Coordinates of N, CA and C in Angstrom, one line a residue:
X1 N 0.7 -1.0 0.1 CA -0.1 0.0 -0.2 C 0.9 1.2 -0.2
X2 N 0.5 2.3 -0.8 CA 1.3 3.6 -0.9 C 0.7 4.6 -0.3
X3 N 1.2 5.1 0.8 CA 0.5 6.2 1.6 C 0.9 7.3 0.9
X4 N -0.3 8.1 0.4 CA 0.0 9.2 -0.3 C 0.1 10.5 0.4
X5 N -0.4 10.6 1.6 CA -0.4 11.6 2.7 C 0.7 12.0 3.2
X6 N 1.1 13.1 3.6 CA 2.3 13.1 4.4 C 2.5 12.5 5.8
X7 N 1.1 12.6 6.4 CA 1.3 12.2 7.7 C 1.4 10.9 7.9
X8 N 1.1 9.8 6.6 CA 0.9 8.5 6.6 C 2.0 8.0 6.4
X9 N 2.6 8.6 5.3 CA 3.6 7.9 4.7 C 4.9 7.7 5.7
X10 N 6.0 7.0 5.2 CA 7.3 6.9 6.4 C 8.0 8.1 5.4
X11 N 8.8 9.0 6.8 CA 9.7 9.9 6.4 C 11.2 9.6 6.6
X12 N 11.8 8.4 7.1 CA 12.8 8.0 6.9 C 13.2 6.4 6.8
X13 N 13.5 5.9 5.8 CA 13.7 4.9 5.4 C 15.4 4.0 5.4
X14 N 15.7 3.0 5.9 CA 16.9 2.3 5.6 C 17.2 1.0 4.8
X15 N 18.2 1.0 4.0 CA 18.2 -0.3 3.6 C 19.9 -0.6 3.7
X16 N 20.2 -1.8 3.7 CA 21.8 -2.4 4.0 C 21.6 -3.5 2.8
X17 N 22.9 -3.2 1.9 CA 23.3 -4.2 1.1 C 24.5 -5.0 1.7
X18 N 24.3 -6.0 1.9 CA 25.4 -6.8 2.7 C 26.5 -7.5 1.4
X19 N 26.3 -7.5 0.2 CA 26.7 -8.0 -0.6 C 28.4 -7.9 -0.8
X20 N 28.5 -6.7 -0.9 CA 30.1 -6.1 -1.0 C 31.0 -6.7 0.6
X21 N 30.4 -6.3 1.3 CA 31.2 -6.5 2.5 C 31.4 -8.2 2.7
X22 N 30.5 -9.1 2.5 CA 30.6 -10.3 2.4 C 31.8 -11.0 1.6
X23 N 31.8 -10.1 0.3 CA 32.5 -11.0 -0.8 C 34.0 -10.2 -0.2
X24 N 34.1 -9.1 0.5 CA 35.3 -8.5 0.7 C 36.2 -9.2 1.5
X25 N 35.2 -9.5 2.7 CA 35.9 -10.5 3.7 C 36.3 -11.7 3.3
X26 N 35.6 -12.5 2.4 CA 36.0 -13.8 1.8 C 37.0 -14.0 0.9
X27 N 37.4 -12.7 0.0 CA 37.9 -12.9 -1.2 C 38.9 -11.9 -1.1
X28 N 38.8 -10.6 -0.4 CA 39.8 -9.7 -0.7 C 39.1 -8.6 -1.2
X29 N 39.4 -7.2 -1.0 CA 38.9 -6.2 -1.7 C 39.2 -6.1 -3.3
X30 N 40.1 -6.7 -3.6 CA 40.6 -6.3 -5.0 C 40.3 -7.6 -5.8
X31 N 39.4 -8.7 -5.5 CA 39.3 -9.7 -6.0 C 37.7 -9.4 -7.0
X32 N 37.9 -10.2 -8.0 CA 36.7 -10.2 -9.1 C 35.3 -10.5 -8.3
X33 N 35.2 -11.1 -7.2 CA 34.0 -11.5 -6.4 C 33.5 -10.1 -5.9
X34 N 34.6 -9.1 -5.5 CA 33.9 -8.0 -4.7 C 33.5 -7.3 -6.2
X35 N 34.3 -7.0 -7.1 CA 33.8 -6.0 -8.3 C 32.3 -6.6 -8.9
X36 N 32.3 -8.2 -8.9 CA 31.0 -8.4 -9.4 C 29.9 -7.8 -8.6
X37 N 30.3 -8.1 -6.9 CA 29.3 -7.5 -6.0 C 29.0 -6.0 -6.0
X38 N 29.7 -5.5 -6.3 CA 30.0 -3.9 -6.3 C 29.0 -3.5 -7.7
X39 N 29.1 -4.2 -8.5 CA 28.3 -4.0 -9.9 C 26.6 -4.4 -9.8
X40 N 26.5 -5.4 -9.0 CA 25.2 -5.9 -8.4 C 24.5 -4.6 -7.7
X41 N 25.1 -4.3 -6.4 CA 24.5 -3.5 -5.7 C 24.4 -2.3 -6.3
X42 N 25.4 -1.7 -7.2 CA 25.4 -0.6 -8.4 C 23.8 -0.6 -8.7
X43 N 23.5 -1.9 -9.5 CA 22.3 -2.1 -10.1 C 21.2 -1.7 -9.2
X44 N 21.3 -2.4 -8.1 CA 20.2 -2.7 -7.3 C 19.9 -0.8 -6.6
X45 N 20.9 0.0 -6.3 CA 21.0 1.4 -6.0 C 20.3 2.2 -7.3
X46 N 20.4 1.9 -8.5 CA 19.9 2.3 -9.6 C 18.5 2.2 -10.0
X47 N 18.0 0.8 -9.8 CA 16.8 0.4 -9.6 C 16.0 0.9 -8.5
X48 N 16.4 1.2 -7.1 CA 15.9 2.0 -6.1 C 15.8 3.4 -6.7
X49 N 16.7 4.0 -7.1 CA 16.2 5.4 -7.8 C 15.4 5.5 -8.7
X50 N 15.5 4.7 -9.4 CA 14.2 4.8 -10.6 C 12.8 4.5 -9.8
X51 N 12.7 3.8 -9.0 CA 11.4 3.6 -8.3 C 10.9 4.9 -7.6
X52 N 12.4 5.4 -6.9 CA 11.9 6.6 -5.9 C 11.5 7.7 -7.0
X53 N 11.9 7.9 -8.2 CA 11.6 9.0 -8.6 C 10.4 8.9 -9.5
X54 N 10.0 7.7 -10.0 CA 8.4 7.4 -10.3 C 7.4 7.6 -9.0
X55 N 7.6 7.8 -7.9 CA 6.9 8.3 -7.0 C 6.5 9.7 -6.9
X56 N 6.9 10.7 -7.4 CA 7.0 12.1 -8.0 C 6.9 12.8 -6.4
X57 N 7.5 12.4 -5.5 CA 7.9 12.9 -3.9 C 9.1 13.4 -3.8
X58 N 9.2 14.7 -2.9 CA 10.4 14.9 -2.7 C 11.4 14.0 -1.7
X59 N 11.9 13.3 -2.1 CA 12.8 12.3 -1.6 C 14.3 12.5 -1.8
X60 N 15.4 12.5 -0.5 CA 16.5 12.8 -0.8 C 17.2 11.4 -0.2
X61 N 17.9 10.7 -1.6 CA 18.6 9.6 -1.2 C 19.9 9.5 -0.8
X62 N 20.5 9.0 0.2 CA 22.1 9.0 0.8 C 22.5 7.7 0.7
X63 N 23.3 7.6 -0.1 CA 24.1 6.3 0.3 C 25.6 6.3 0.7
X64 N 25.8 5.3 1.5 CA 26.8 5.6 2.3 C 27.4 4.1 2.6
X65 N 28.6 4.2 3.0 CA 29.1 2.8 3.3 C 29.7 3.1 4.9
X66 N 29.6 1.9 5.6 CA 30.4 2.4 7.1 C 31.9 2.0 7.1
X67 N 32.3 1.5 6.3 CA 33.8 1.3 6.5 C 34.6 1.0 5.1
X68 N 36.0 1.0 4.7 CA 36.4 0.4 3.5 C 36.9 -1.2 4.1
X69 N 37.7 -1.4 3.3 CA 38.2 -3.1 3.6 C 39.4 -3.2 2.7
X70 N 40.4 -3.8 3.3 CA 41.8 -4.0 3.3 C 42.1 -5.6 3.1
X71 N 42.9 -6.2 2.3 CA 43.6 -7.5 2.4 C 44.5 -7.8 3.5
X72 N 44.2 -8.7 4.5 CA 44.9 -8.6 5.6 C 46.3 -9.4 5.3
X73 N 47.3 -9.4 6.0 CA 48.5 -9.8 5.7 C 49.0 -11.1 6.8
X74 N 49.5 -12.1 6.2 CA 49.8 -13.1 7.1 C 48.5 -13.9 8.3
X75 N 49.3 -15.0 9.0 CA 48.7 -15.5 9.4 C 48.2 -14.9 10.8
X76 N 47.4 -15.7 12.0 CA 47.0 -14.8 13.2 C 47.9 -14.5 13.8
X77 N 48.0 -13.2 14.6 CA 49.0 -13.1 15.5 C 48.6 -13.2 16.9
X78 N 49.1 -14.6 17.4 CA 48.6 -14.7 18.9 C 49.1 -14.0 20.4
X79 N 48.6 -13.2 20.9 CA 48.7 -12.3 21.8 C 49.5 -13.1 23.1
X80 N 49.0 -14.4 23.2 CA 49.3 -15.1 24.4 C 50.9 -15.6 23.9
X81 N 51.3 -15.4 22.9 CA 52.5 -16.2 22.5 C 53.1 -15.0 23.3
X82 N 53.2 -13.8 23.4 CA 54.0 -12.9 24.1 C 53.7 -12.8 25.7
X83 N 52.8 -12.8 26.3 CA 52.4 -12.9 27.8 C 51.2 -13.9 28.1
X84 N 51.5 -14.4 29.3 CA 50.6 -15.4 29.5 C 48.7 -14.5 29.8
X85 N 47.7 -15.2 29.3 CA 46.6 -14.6 29.5 C 45.7 -15.0 30.8
X86 N 46.0 -15.8 31.5 CA 45.3 -16.8 32.2 C 44.5 -15.9 33.3
X87 N 45.0 -14.5 33.4 CA 44.3 -13.6 34.5 C 43.4 -12.6 33.6
X88 N 43.1 -13.1 32.6 CA 42.4 -12.4 31.5 C 40.8 -13.2 31.0
X89 N 39.8 -12.2 30.6 CA 38.9 -12.8 29.7 C 38.8 -12.2 28.3
X90 N 39.1 -12.9 27.6 CA 39.2 -12.6 26.0 C 38.1 -12.6 25.0
X91 N 38.0 -11.6 24.4 CA 37.0 -11.7 23.0 C 37.8 -11.2 21.9
X92 N 38.3 -12.1 21.0 CA 39.2 -11.7 19.9 C 40.1 -11.6 20.2
X93 N 40.7 -9.9 19.8 CA 42.1 -9.2 20.5 C 41.4 -8.4 21.6
X94 N 40.2 -8.7 22.3 CA 39.9 -7.8 23.3 C 40.4 -8.7 24.7
X95 N 41.0 -7.4 25.6 CA 41.6 -8.0 27.1 C 41.1 -7.4 28.0
X96 N 40.5 -8.5 28.8 CA 39.8 -7.7 30.0 C 40.5 -8.9 31.3
X97 N 41.2 -7.9 31.7 CA 42.2 -8.3 33.2 C 41.1 -8.5 34.3
X98 N 41.8 -9.5 35.2 CA 41.0 -9.5 36.4 C 41.3 -8.3 37.4
X99 N 42.4 -7.7 37.4 CA 42.6 -6.6 38.1 C 43.8 -5.8 37.2
X100 N 43.8 -4.6 38.0 CA 44.3 -3.3 37.2 C 46.2 -3.9 37.1
X101 N 46.6 -4.5 38.3 CA 47.9 -5.2 38.1 C 48.3 -6.3 36.7
X102 N 47.6 -7.1 36.7 CA 47.3 -7.9 35.7 C 47.5 -7.3 34.3
X103 N 46.6 -6.2 34.6 CA 46.5 -5.2 32.8 C 47.8 -4.8 33.0
X104 N 48.5 -4.5 33.9 CA 50.0 -3.6 33.9 C 50.7 -4.9 33.2
X105 N 51.0 -5.5 33.7 CA 51.9 -6.7 33.6 C 51.9 -7.3 31.9
X106 N 50.8 -7.4 31.8 CA 50.5 -7.6 30.3 C 50.7 -6.5 29.2
X107 N 50.6 -5.5 29.8 CA 51.1 -4.0 29.1 C 52.6 -4.0 28.9
X108 N 53.3 -4.3 30.1 CA 54.6 -4.1 30.0 C 55.5 -5.3 28.9
X109 N 54.9 -6.4 28.9 CA 55.2 -7.5 28.1 C 54.8 -7.4 26.7
X110 N 53.9 -6.6 26.3 CA 53.2 -6.5 25.0 C 53.8 -5.1 24.6
X111 N 54.2 -4.3 25.3 CA 54.5 -2.9 24.3 C 55.4 -3.1 23.4
X112 N 56.5 -3.9 23.8 CA 57.5 -3.7 22.7 C 57.5 -5.2 22.0
X113 N 56.8 -5.9 22.1 CA 56.5 -7.7 22.0 C 56.9 -7.6 20.3
X114 N 56.3 -7.0 19.4 CA 55.8 -7.0 17.7 C 55.7 -6.0 17.1
X115 N 56.2 -5.5 16.0 CA 55.9 -4.3 15.6 C 54.7 -4.7 14.4
X116 N 53.9 -5.5 14.6 CA 52.6 -5.8 14.0 C 51.5 -4.9 14.9
X117 N 51.7 -4.5 16.0 CA 50.7 -3.9 16.8 C 51.6 -2.9 18.0
X118 N 50.8 -1.9 18.4 CA 50.9 -1.2 19.4 C 50.0 -1.6 20.7
X119 N 50.6 -1.2 21.9 CA 49.5 -1.5 22.8 C 49.5 -0.4 23.9
X120 N 48.1 0.1 24.5 CA 48.1 1.1 25.4 C 47.6 0.6 26.5
X121 N 47.6 1.4 27.7 CA 46.6 1.3 28.4 C 45.4 2.0 28.1
X122 N 44.2 1.7 28.5 CA 43.3 2.3 28.1 C 43.1 3.6 27.9
X123 N 43.3 4.4 28.9 CA 43.3 5.4 29.1 C 44.3 6.6 28.4
X124 N 45.1 5.8 27.8 CA 46.5 6.4 27.0 C 45.9 6.3 25.4
X125 N 45.0 5.6 25.1 CA 44.7 5.5 23.7 C 44.7 6.7 23.3
X126 N 45.4 7.1 21.9 CA 45.1 8.7 21.0 C 43.6 8.8 21.3
X127 N 43.5 10.2 21.5 CA 42.5 10.6 21.6 C 41.8 10.5 20.3
X128 N 42.1 10.8 19.2 CA 41.4 10.8 18.1 C 40.6 9.5 17.7
X129 N 41.2 8.4 18.2 CA 40.3 7.2 18.2 C 39.4 6.7 19.0
X130 N 38.8 7.8 19.9 CA 37.7 7.7 20.5 C 37.4 6.3 21.5
X131 N 38.6 5.8 21.9 CA 38.4 4.4 22.1 C 39.3 4.4 23.7
X132 N 39.2 5.3 24.8 CA 39.7 5.2 25.9 C 39.3 5.5 27.3
X133 N 37.5 5.1 26.8 CA 36.9 5.3 28.1 C 35.9 4.6 28.9
X134 N 35.5 3.7 27.8 CA 34.5 2.6 28.1 C 35.1 1.3 28.5
X135 N 34.6 0.8 29.7 CA 35.5 -0.4 30.1 C 35.1 -1.5 28.9
X136 N 34.1 -1.5 28.2 CA 33.8 -2.6 27.2 C 35.4 -2.6 26.4
X137 N 36.1 -1.6 26.1 CA 37.0 -1.2 25.3 C 38.1 -2.5 25.5
X138 N 38.0 -2.8 26.9 CA 39.5 -3.9 27.6 C 40.4 -3.0 28.0
X139 N 41.4 -3.4 28.8 CA 42.6 -2.7 28.6 C 43.7 -3.7 29.4
X140 N 45.1 -4.0 28.7 CA 45.3 -2.8 27.8 C 44.7 -3.2 26.4
X141 N 44.8 -2.2 25.3 CA 43.9 -2.3 24.1 C 45.4 -2.1 23.2
X142 N 44.7 -3.2 22.2 CA 45.8 -3.5 20.9 C 45.4 -2.8 19.7
X143 N 45.9 -2.1 19.1 CA 45.9 -1.6 17.8 C 47.1 -1.9 17.0
X144 N 46.1 -2.7 16.0 CA 47.2 -3.0 14.7 C 47.8 -2.0 14.0
X145 N 49.3 -2.2 13.9 CA 50.1 -1.2 12.9 C 49.9 -1.4 11.6
X146 N 49.2 -2.2 10.9 CA 49.1 -2.5 9.6 C 47.7 -3.4 9.5
X147 N 47.8 -4.0 8.1 CA 46.4 -4.9 8.1 C 46.9 -6.1 8.8
X148 N 47.0 -6.5 9.9 CA 47.5 -7.8 10.5 C 45.8 -8.5 11.4
X149 N 46.2 -9.5 11.2 CA 44.9 -10.4 11.7 C 45.6 -10.7 13.5
X150 N 44.7 -10.1 14.2 CA 45.5 -10.4 15.7 C 43.9 -10.6 16.5
X151 N 44.7 -11.5 17.6 CA 43.7 -12.2 18.3 C 44.5 -12.3 19.7
X152 N 43.5 -12.7 20.7 CA 44.3 -13.1 22.1 C 45.2 -14.6 22.4
X153 N 44.4 -15.0 21.7 CA 44.6 -16.5 21.6 C 43.7 -17.4 20.8
X154 N 44.7 -18.6 20.3 CA 44.1 -19.7 19.4 C 43.0 -20.7 20.0
X155 N 42.0 -20.9 19.5 CA 41.1 -22.2 20.1 C 41.9 -23.1 20.8
X156 N 41.2 -23.7 22.1 CA 41.5 -24.3 22.7 C 42.1 -25.8 21.8
X157 N 43.0 -26.9 22.0 CA 42.9 -28.1 21.7 C 41.6 -28.9 21.0
X158 N 41.5 -29.2 19.9 CA 40.1 -30.2 19.6 C 38.9 -28.9 19.1
X159 N 39.1 -28.2 19.2 CA 38.4 -27.0 18.7 C 38.7 -26.4 17.1
X160 N 37.7 -26.1 16.1 CA 38.3 -25.8 15.0 C 39.2 -24.5 15.1
X161 N 40.4 -24.3 14.4 CA 41.1 -23.0 14.2 C 41.1 -22.5 12.7
X162 N 40.2 -21.5 12.6 CA 40.0 -20.9 11.4 C 40.9 -20.0 10.6
X163 N 41.2 -20.1 9.6 CA 42.0 -19.0 9.0 C 41.4 -17.5 9.1
X164 N 42.3 -16.4 9.0 CA 42.0 -15.3 9.1 C 41.0 -14.8 8.0
X165 N 40.0 -13.9 7.9 CA 39.4 -13.6 6.7 C 40.3 -13.1 5.8
X166 N 40.4 -13.1 4.8 CA 41.2 -12.3 3.4 C 41.0 -11.0 3.3
X167 N 40.0 -10.6 3.6 CA 39.7 -9.0 3.8 C 39.1 -8.7 5.5
X168 N 39.6 -7.3 5.9 CA 39.0 -6.8 7.0 C 39.1 -5.5 7.1
X169 N 38.4 -5.0 8.0 CA 38.5 -3.5 8.5 C 38.4 -3.3 9.5
X170 N 38.3 -2.1 10.4 CA 38.2 -2.1 11.9 C 39.5 -1.4 12.2
X171 N 40.3 -1.1 11.0 CA 41.7 -0.5 11.5 C 41.7 0.9 11.6
X172 N 42.9 1.6 12.2 CA 42.9 3.2 12.6 C 42.8 3.8 11.2
X173 N 41.8 4.2 10.9 CA 41.3 5.0 9.5 C 42.2 6.2 9.6
X174 N 42.9 6.7 10.7 CA 43.9 7.9 10.3 C 45.4 7.4 9.5
X175 N 45.8 6.1 9.8 CA 47.0 5.7 9.2 C 46.6 4.5 7.8
X176 N 45.6 4.1 7.7 CA 45.1 3.1 6.7 C 44.1 3.7 6.1
X177 N 44.4 4.5 4.7 CA 43.1 5.3 3.9 C 42.6 4.2 3.3
X178 N 42.7 3.0 3.4 CA 41.6 1.8 2.9 C 40.9 2.0 3.4
X179 N 40.4 2.3 5.0 CA 39.5 2.2 5.5 C 38.3 3.6 5.6
X180 N 38.6 4.2 4.5 CA 37.8 5.1 4.0 C 36.8 4.6 3.2
X181 N 35.5 5.2 3.6 CA 34.2 4.9 3.0 C 33.7 5.8 1.9
X182 N 32.3 5.4 1.4 CA 31.9 6.6 0.5 C 30.5 7.2 0.8
X183 N 30.2 8.4 0.4 CA 28.9 9.1 0.8 C 28.3 9.7 -0.6
X184 N 27.4 9.5 -0.9 CA 26.9 10.2 -2.2 C 25.2 10.5 -1.3
X185 N 24.9 11.8 -2.1 CA 23.6 12.1 -1.7 C 22.8 12.8 -2.8
X186 N 21.8 12.8 -3.0 CA 20.9 13.4 -4.1 C 19.5 13.8 -3.9
X187 N 19.0 14.6 -4.3 CA 17.5 14.9 -4.0 C 17.1 16.6 -3.9
X188 N 16.1 16.8 -3.5 CA 15.6 18.3 -3.6 C 16.2 19.1 -2.6
X189 N 17.0 18.4 -1.5 CA 17.5 19.4 -0.7 C 19.1 19.3 -0.4
X190 N 19.8 18.7 -2.0 CA 21.1 18.5 -2.0 C 21.5 19.2 -3.0
X191 N 22.7 20.0 -2.9 CA 23.3 20.8 -4.3 C 23.8 20.0 -5.0
X192 N 23.3 20.2 -6.2 CA 23.7 19.0 -7.5 C 25.1 19.3 -7.8
X193 N 26.0 18.4 -7.9 CA 27.4 18.4 -8.1 C 28.6 18.9 -7.0
X194 N 27.8 19.0 -6.1 CA 28.6 19.5 -4.8 C 29.7 18.5 -4.6
X195 N 31.1 19.0 -4.2 CA 31.9 17.9 -3.8 C 32.3 18.4 -2.2
X196 N 31.8 17.3 -1.4 CA 32.6 17.1 0.0 C 33.8 17.1 0.3
X197 N 34.5 17.6 1.1 CA 36.3 17.1 1.6 C 35.7 16.0 2.5
X198 N 36.9 14.9 2.4 CA 36.7 13.6 3.4 C 36.3 14.2 5.0
X199 N 35.6 13.4 5.6 CA 35.1 13.9 6.9 C 34.9 12.6 7.4
X200 N 34.5 12.6 9.1 CA 34.2 11.3 9.7 C 32.8 10.8 9.6
X201 N 32.6 9.8 9.7 CA 31.0 9.2 9.3 C 30.3 9.7 10.3
X202 N 30.7 10.1 11.6 CA 29.9 10.6 12.9 C 28.9 11.7 12.3
X203 N 29.5 12.1 11.4 CA 29.1 14.0 11.1 C 27.6 13.4 10.0
X204 N 27.2 12.0 9.6 CA 26.2 11.6 8.8 C 24.7 12.0 9.8
X205 N 25.2 11.7 10.8 CA 23.8 11.7 11.8 C 23.2 12.9 11.7
X206 N 24.2 13.9 12.7 CA 23.2 15.2 12.6 C 22.8 16.0 11.1
X207 N 23.3 15.5 9.9 CA 23.1 16.1 8.8 C 21.6 15.2 8.5
X208 N 21.2 14.3 8.6 CA 20.2 13.7 8.7 C 19.0 14.2 9.3
X209 N 19.3 14.2 10.9 CA 18.4 14.7 11.6 C 17.8 16.3 11.4
X210 N 19.2 17.0 10.6 CA 18.8 18.2 10.1 C 17.5 18.1 9.2
X211 N 17.7 17.3 8.0 CA 16.9 17.3 6.8 C 15.7 16.7 7.1
X212 N 15.5 16.1 8.2 CA 14.2 15.5 8.8 C 13.8 16.5 9.4
X213 N 14.5 17.5 9.9 CA 13.9 18.9 11.1 C 13.3 18.4 12.4
X214 N 14.3 16.9 13.2 CA 14.3 16.6 14.2 C 15.3 17.4 15.1
X215 N 15.1 17.0 16.3 CA 16.1 17.8 17.3 C 16.9 16.4 17.8
X216 N 18.3 17.0 18.3 CA 19.1 16.0 18.7 C 19.9 16.3 19.7
X217 N 20.1 15.4 21.0 CA 21.0 15.5 22.0 C 22.3 15.4 21.7
X218 N 23.4 15.7 22.5 CA 25.0 16.1 22.1 C 25.4 14.4 21.3
X219 N 26.2 14.6 20.3 CA 26.5 13.8 19.3 C 28.0 14.1 19.0
X220 N 28.6 13.2 18.7 CA 30.3 13.3 18.4 C 30.5 14.4 17.2
X221 N 29.4 14.2 16.2 CA 29.6 14.5 14.7 C 28.6 16.1 15.0
X222 N 28.9 16.8 14.2 CA 28.7 18.2 13.8 C 27.8 18.0 12.4
X223 N 26.8 18.9 12.5 CA 26.1 19.3 11.3 C 26.7 20.5 10.1
X224 N 27.5 21.5 10.9 CA 28.4 22.1 10.4 C 29.4 21.5 9.0
X225 N 29.6 20.5 9.4 CA 30.6 19.8 8.5 C 30.0 19.4 7.2
X226 N 28.9 19.1 7.0 CA 28.2 18.7 5.7 C 27.2 19.6 5.3
X227 N 26.9 20.9 6.0 CA 25.8 21.7 5.9 C 25.9 22.4 4.5
X228 N 27.4 22.5 3.9 CA 27.4 23.0 2.6 C 27.1 22.0 1.8
X229 N 26.6 21.1 1.9 CA 25.9 20.5 0.7 C 24.5 20.4 0.5
X230 N 23.7 21.3 1.4 CA 22.2 21.7 1.5 C 22.4 22.8 0.7
X231 N 20.8 22.4 -0.4 CA 20.5 23.6 -0.8 C 20.0 24.9 0.2
X232 N 19.5 24.5 1.4 CA 19.2 25.7 2.1 C 19.7 24.9 3.8
X233 N 20.9 25.4 3.9 CA 21.3 24.8 5.2 C 21.1 25.8 6.1

């Protein structure tokens, strides 16, 4: 059913296409499989745009990706090969120490253990990473220095040990340009042909809130970063 009146029809709809992400993890970002997935999603977005145009409604279409993708190098880097983690709860490469003393011991042993990662006590993680204040982040914090697959430890004997994904994300975007994402917007509120400078994705939220005429509490992003793309900022 198509709701014609403004008070009935939805004013914000989201879609997520996982094709490119799945292909990138499995085959790597530079693979033919990723190229095929990109072409497929491009066709889906084109079909969506055509159908939206057919509604003859004032619709802004915003296309974003949440991250880039990079081909990982080498096999697993196991942190417990450098320091015992018996006094930790671990999830992936996240380390949750039983005590601050245990965290400090692990930090001291890991800080110069391997050039493939840097280690910080949580409070000292570089401020631009916004990863230094929540206990869920663990302590110490491991930051890869390149596209290396890092985990706390291998599975226990008798359990399957899978190879790392071919492609991955979640690396430091300030040092790894492959993490950059896309942002495209088109519609009656958007200046045609306007080019934006690179920006952090956290600024997309206040941009959309403004277009929708909503109010927002404090967030990390700022509407001013993307306001120049609007016809009437």
